[in-house]
Short mmCIF file of C-alpha atoms in Angstrom, two decimals:
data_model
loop_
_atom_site.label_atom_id
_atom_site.label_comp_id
_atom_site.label_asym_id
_atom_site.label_seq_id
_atom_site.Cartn_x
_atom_site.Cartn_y
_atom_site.Cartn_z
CA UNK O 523 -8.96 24.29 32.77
CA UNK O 524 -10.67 21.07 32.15
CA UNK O 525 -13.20 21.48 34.03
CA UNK O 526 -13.81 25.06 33.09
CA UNK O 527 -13.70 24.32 29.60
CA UNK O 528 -16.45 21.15 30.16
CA UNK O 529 -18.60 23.70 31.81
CA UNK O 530 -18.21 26.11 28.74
CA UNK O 531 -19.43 23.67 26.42
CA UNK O 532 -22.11 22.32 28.65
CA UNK O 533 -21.36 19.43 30.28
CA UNK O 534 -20.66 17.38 27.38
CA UNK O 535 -20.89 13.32 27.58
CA UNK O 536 -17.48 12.27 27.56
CA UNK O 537 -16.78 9.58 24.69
CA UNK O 538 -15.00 10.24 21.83
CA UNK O 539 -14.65 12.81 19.69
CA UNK O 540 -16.61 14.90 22.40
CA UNK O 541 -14.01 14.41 24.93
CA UNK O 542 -11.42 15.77 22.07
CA UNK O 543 -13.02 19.03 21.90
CA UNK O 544 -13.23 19.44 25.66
CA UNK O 545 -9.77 18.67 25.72
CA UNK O 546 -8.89 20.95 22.67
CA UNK O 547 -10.72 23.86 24.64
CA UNK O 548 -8.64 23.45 27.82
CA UNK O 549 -5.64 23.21 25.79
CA UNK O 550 -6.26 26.36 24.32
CA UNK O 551 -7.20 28.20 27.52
CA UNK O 552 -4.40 27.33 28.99
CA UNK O 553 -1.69 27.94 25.87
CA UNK O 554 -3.20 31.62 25.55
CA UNK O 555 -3.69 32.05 29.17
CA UNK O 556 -7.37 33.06 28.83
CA UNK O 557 -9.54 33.79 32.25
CA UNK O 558 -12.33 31.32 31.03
CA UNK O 559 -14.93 33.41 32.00
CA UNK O 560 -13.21 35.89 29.78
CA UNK O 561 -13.41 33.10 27.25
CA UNK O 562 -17.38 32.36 27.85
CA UNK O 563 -18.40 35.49 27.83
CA UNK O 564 -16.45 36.99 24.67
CA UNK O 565 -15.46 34.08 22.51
CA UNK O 566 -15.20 36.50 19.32
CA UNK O 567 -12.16 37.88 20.82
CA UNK O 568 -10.47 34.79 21.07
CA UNK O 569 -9.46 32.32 18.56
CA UNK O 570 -11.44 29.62 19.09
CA UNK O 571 -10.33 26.05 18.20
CA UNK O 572 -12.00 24.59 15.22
CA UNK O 573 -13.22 21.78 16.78
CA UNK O 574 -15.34 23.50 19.75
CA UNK O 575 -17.03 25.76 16.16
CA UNK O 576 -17.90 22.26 14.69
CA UNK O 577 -19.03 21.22 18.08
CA UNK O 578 -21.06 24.16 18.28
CA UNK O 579 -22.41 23.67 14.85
CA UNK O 580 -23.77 20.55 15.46
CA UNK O 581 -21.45 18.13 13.94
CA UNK O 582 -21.51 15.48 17.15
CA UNK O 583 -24.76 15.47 17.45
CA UNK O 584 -27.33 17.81 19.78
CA UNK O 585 -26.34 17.74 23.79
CA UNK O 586 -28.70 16.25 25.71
CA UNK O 587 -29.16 18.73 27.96
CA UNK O 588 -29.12 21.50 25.79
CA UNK O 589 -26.92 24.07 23.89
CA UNK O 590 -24.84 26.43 25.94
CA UNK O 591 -26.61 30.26 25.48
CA UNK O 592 -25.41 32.42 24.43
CA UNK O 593 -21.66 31.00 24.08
CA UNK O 594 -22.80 29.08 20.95
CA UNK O 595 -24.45 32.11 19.06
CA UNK O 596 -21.46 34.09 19.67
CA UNK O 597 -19.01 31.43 18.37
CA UNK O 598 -21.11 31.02 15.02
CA UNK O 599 -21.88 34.61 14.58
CA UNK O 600 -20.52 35.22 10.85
CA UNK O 601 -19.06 31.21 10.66
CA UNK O 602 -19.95 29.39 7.75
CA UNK O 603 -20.59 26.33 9.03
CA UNK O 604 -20.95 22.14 7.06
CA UNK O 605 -22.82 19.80 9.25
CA UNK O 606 -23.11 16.44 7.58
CA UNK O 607 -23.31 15.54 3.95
CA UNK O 608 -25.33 17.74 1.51
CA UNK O 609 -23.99 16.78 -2.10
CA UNK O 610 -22.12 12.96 -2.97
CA UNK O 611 -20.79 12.89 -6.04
CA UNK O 612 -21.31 10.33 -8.69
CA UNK O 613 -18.51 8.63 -8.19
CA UNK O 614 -18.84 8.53 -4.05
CA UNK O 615 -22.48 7.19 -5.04
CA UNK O 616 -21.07 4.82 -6.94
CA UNK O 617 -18.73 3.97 -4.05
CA UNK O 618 -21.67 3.63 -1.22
CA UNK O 619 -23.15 0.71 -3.18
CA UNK O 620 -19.61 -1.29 -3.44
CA UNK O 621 -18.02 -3.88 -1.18
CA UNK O 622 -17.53 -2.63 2.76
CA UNK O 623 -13.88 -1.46 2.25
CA UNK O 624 -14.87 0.78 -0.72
CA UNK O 625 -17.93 1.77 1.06
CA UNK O 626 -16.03 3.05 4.01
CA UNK O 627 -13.38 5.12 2.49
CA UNK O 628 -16.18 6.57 0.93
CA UNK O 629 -17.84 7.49 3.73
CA UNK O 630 -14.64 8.31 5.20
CA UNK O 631 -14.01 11.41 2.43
CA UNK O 632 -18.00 12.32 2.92
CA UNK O 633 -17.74 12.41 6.85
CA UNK O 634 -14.23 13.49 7.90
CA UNK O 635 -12.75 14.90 5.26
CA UNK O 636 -10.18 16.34 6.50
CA UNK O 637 -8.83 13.46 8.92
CA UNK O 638 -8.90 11.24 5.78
CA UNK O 639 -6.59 13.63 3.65
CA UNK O 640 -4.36 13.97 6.39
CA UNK O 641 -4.23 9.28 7.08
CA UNK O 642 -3.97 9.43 3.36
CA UNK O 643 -0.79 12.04 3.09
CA UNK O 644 0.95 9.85 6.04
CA UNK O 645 0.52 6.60 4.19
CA UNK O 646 1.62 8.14 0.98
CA UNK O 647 4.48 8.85 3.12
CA UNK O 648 5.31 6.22 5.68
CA UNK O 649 3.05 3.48 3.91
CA UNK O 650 0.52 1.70 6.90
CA UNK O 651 1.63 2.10 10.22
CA UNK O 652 -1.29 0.19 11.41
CA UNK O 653 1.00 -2.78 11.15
CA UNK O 654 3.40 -1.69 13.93
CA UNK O 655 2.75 -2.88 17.86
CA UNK O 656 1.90 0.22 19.63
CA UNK O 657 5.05 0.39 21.37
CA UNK O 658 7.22 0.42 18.42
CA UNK O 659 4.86 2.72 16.66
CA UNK O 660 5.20 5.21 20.13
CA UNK O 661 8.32 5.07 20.90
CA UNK O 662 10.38 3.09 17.94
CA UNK O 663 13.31 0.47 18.02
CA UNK O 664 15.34 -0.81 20.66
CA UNK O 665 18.67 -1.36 19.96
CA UNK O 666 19.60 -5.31 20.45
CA UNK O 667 16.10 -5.60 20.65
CA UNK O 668 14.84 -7.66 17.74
CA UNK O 669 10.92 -6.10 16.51
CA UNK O 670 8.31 -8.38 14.30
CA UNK O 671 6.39 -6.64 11.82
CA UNK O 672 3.64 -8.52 10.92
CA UNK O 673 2.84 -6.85 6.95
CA UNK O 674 0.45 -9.58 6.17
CA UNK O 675 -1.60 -12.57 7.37
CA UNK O 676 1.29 -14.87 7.79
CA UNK O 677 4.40 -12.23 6.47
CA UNK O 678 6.59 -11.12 8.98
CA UNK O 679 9.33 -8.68 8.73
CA UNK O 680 11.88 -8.72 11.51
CA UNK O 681 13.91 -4.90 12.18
CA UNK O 682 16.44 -4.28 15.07
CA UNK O 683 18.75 -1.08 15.71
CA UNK O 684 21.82 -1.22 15.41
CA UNK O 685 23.30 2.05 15.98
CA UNK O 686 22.56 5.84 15.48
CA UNK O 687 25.67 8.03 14.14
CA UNK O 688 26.29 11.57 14.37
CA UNK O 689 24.12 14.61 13.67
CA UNK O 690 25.04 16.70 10.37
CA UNK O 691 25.07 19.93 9.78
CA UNK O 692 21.44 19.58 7.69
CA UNK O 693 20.53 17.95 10.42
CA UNK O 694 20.36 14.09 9.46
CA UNK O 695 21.82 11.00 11.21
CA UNK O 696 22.71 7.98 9.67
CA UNK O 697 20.48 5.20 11.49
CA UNK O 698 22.04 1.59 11.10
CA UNK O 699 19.23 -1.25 11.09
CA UNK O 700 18.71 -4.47 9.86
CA UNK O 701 15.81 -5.84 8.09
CA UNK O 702 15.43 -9.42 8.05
CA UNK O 703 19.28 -10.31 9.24
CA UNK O 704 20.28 -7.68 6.39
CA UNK O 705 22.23 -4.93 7.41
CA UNK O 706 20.71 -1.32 5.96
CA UNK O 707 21.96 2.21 6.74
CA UNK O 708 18.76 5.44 7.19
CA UNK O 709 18.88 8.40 6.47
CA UNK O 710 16.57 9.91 9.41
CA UNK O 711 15.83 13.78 10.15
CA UNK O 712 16.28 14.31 14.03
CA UNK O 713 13.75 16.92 14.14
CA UNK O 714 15.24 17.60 18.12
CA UNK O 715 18.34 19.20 16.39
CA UNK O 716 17.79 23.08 14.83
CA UNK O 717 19.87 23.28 12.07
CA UNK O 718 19.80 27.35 11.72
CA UNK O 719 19.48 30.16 13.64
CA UNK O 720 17.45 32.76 11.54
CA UNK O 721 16.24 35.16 13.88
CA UNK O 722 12.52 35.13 13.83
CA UNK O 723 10.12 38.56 13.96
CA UNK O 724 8.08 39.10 16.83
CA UNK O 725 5.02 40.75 16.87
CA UNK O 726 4.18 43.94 18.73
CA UNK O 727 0.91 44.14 19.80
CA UNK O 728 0.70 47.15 19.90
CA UNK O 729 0.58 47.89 16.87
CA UNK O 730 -3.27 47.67 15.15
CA UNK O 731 -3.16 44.75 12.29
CA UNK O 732 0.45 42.88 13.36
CA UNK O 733 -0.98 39.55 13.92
CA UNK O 734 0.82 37.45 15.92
CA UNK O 735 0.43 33.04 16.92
CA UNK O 736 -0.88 32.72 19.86
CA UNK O 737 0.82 29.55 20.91
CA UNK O 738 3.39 27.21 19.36
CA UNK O 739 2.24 25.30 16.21
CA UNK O 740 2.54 24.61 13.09
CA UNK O 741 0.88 27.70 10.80
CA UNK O 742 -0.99 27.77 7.50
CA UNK O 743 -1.65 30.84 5.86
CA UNK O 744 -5.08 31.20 4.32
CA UNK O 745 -4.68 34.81 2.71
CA UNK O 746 -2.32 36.52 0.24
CA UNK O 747 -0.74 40.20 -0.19
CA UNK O 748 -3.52 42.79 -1.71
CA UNK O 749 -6.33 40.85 0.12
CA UNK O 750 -9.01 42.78 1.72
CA UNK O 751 -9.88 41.37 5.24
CA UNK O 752 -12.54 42.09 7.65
CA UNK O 753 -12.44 42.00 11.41
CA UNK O 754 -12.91 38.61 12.61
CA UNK O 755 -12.41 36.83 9.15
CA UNK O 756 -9.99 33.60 9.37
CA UNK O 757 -6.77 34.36 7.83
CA UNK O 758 -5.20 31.52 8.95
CA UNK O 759 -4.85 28.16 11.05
CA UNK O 760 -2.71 26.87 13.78
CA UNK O 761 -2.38 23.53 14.68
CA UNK O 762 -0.53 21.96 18.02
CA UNK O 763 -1.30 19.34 20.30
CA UNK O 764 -3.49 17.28 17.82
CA UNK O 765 -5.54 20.69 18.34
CA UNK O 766 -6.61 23.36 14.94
CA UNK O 767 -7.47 26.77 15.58
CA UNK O 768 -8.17 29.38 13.22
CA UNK O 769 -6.34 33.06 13.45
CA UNK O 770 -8.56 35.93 12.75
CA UNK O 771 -7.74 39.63 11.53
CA UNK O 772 -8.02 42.39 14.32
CA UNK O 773 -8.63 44.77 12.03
CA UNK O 774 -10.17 45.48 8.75
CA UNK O 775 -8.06 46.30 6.12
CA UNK O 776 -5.28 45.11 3.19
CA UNK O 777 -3.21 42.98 3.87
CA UNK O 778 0.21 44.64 3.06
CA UNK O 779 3.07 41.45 4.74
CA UNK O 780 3.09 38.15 5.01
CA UNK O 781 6.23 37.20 7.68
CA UNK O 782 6.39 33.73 7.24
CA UNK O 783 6.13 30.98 4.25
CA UNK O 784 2.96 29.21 3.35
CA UNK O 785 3.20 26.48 6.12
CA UNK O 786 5.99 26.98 8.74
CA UNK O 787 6.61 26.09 12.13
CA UNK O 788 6.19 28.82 15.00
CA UNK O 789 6.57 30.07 18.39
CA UNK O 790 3.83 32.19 20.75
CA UNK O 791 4.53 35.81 19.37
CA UNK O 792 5.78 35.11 16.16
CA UNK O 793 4.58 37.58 13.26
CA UNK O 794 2.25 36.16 10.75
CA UNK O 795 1.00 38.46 8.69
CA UNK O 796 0.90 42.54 8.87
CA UNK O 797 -2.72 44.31 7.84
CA UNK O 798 -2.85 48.01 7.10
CA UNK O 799 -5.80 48.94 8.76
CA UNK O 800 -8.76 51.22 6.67
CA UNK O 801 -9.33 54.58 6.78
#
């Protein structure tokens, strides 16, 4: 699927992001189970992940060797597309003339938007991870393992595991660690563990407007009851596997259901939204 996908997109130079997308594109293939020539030749009935459109669009750069024809027409046909930076505020202008931190989150917000919202919700969060060793960050503490965090130039925090208690019926364990020879309990979601057992609506595609995820992910809903839709028009997005795609309509019409909450985890097949198709 690799390999399929790199030839979709044209034989792209591999160094990141580039390699992302290629790598977002197999993904895909292979989580919807899509003949890629399928794929190629029909990309507007497929979703197609968000970063192959910006790809398409332009925002990497022009390939050397050309733009795949007439793959990248199809996948911008009706797509409103941003490709760099058309407006700066004041106060960004103000920012590109400051010191080189400020500059750079400024350029940050200007450039990737959305990658800086989503660094700045996880250190609102979890605070800056960038301090952990790799290891630790990957795959956390070793009990009777003593971990240095170095916080500062010369501050060092030192964390061990002690031992992880029982699984409640919300789902939480109780983590015992110490922080600097202090002993502190943690309260710690163990998102392994499903805590109920609502029974989830599947789709049936047979059925003109029941739109259903096409893989597992985590789904945000980008329309409301009453809302006319067209054909093709993004209702949603689905994100998995560091991977966005958007979810179209199959139909124009109202929407008349929404079968899940704003943002919500899913499985392949779950219903989304229900569309009462037009007369």
């Amino acid at each position: 699927m690799y390999a399929a996908a790199d030839a979709i997109l044209g034989r792209v130079p591999k160094v990141t992001p580039s390699s992302k997308v290629v790598g977002d594109l197999a993904l895909h293939l292979a989580a919807v189970r899509a003949d890629p020539a399928e794929f190629e030749a029909n990309p507007e009935r497929f979703d197609v992940p968000d970063s192959v459109v910006g790809f398409m669009a332009g925002e990497l750069g022009d390939l050397p060797g050309g733009w795949p024809e007439p793959f990248r027409s199809k996948v911008l046909a009706g797509r409103e597309v941003r490709v760099g930076v058309t407006e700066v505020s004041a106060e960004d202008d103000a920012a590109l003339g400051g010191d080189s931190e400020t500059r750079r989150d400024a350029l940050n917000r200007l450039l990737f938007p959305g990658p800086t919202k989503e660094l700045a919700e996880v250190r609102e969060r979890y605070g800056d991870v960038s301090v952990l060793d790799t290891g630790d960050y990957l795959y956390g503490l070793t009990a009777g393992e003593e971990h240095v965090v170095e916080i500062d130039r010369g501050v060092q925090l030192y964390a061990g595991l002690v031992a992880i208690g029982d699984v409640d019926d919300k789902g939480m364990r109780t983590v015992m660690t110490t922080l600097n020879g202090q002993l502190r309990p943690v309260s710690v979601r163990d998102e392994a563990v499903a805590v109920d057992s609502v029974e989830v609506e599947k789709a049936d595609t047979s059925v003109p407007g029941q739109i259903a995820a096409p893989f597992s992910g985590v789904v945000t809903l980008k329309t409301e009851v009453g809302a006319r839709v067209r054909a093709g028009e993004p209702i949603a997005s689905i994100e998995a596997m560091k991977m966005e795609a958007a979810i179209t309509a199959s139909v124009d019409g109202v929407v008349e259901r929404l079968a899940i909450g704003p943002t919500q985890q899913v499985d392949a097949g779950d219903l989304l939204v229900v569309i009462r198709p037009a007369h």
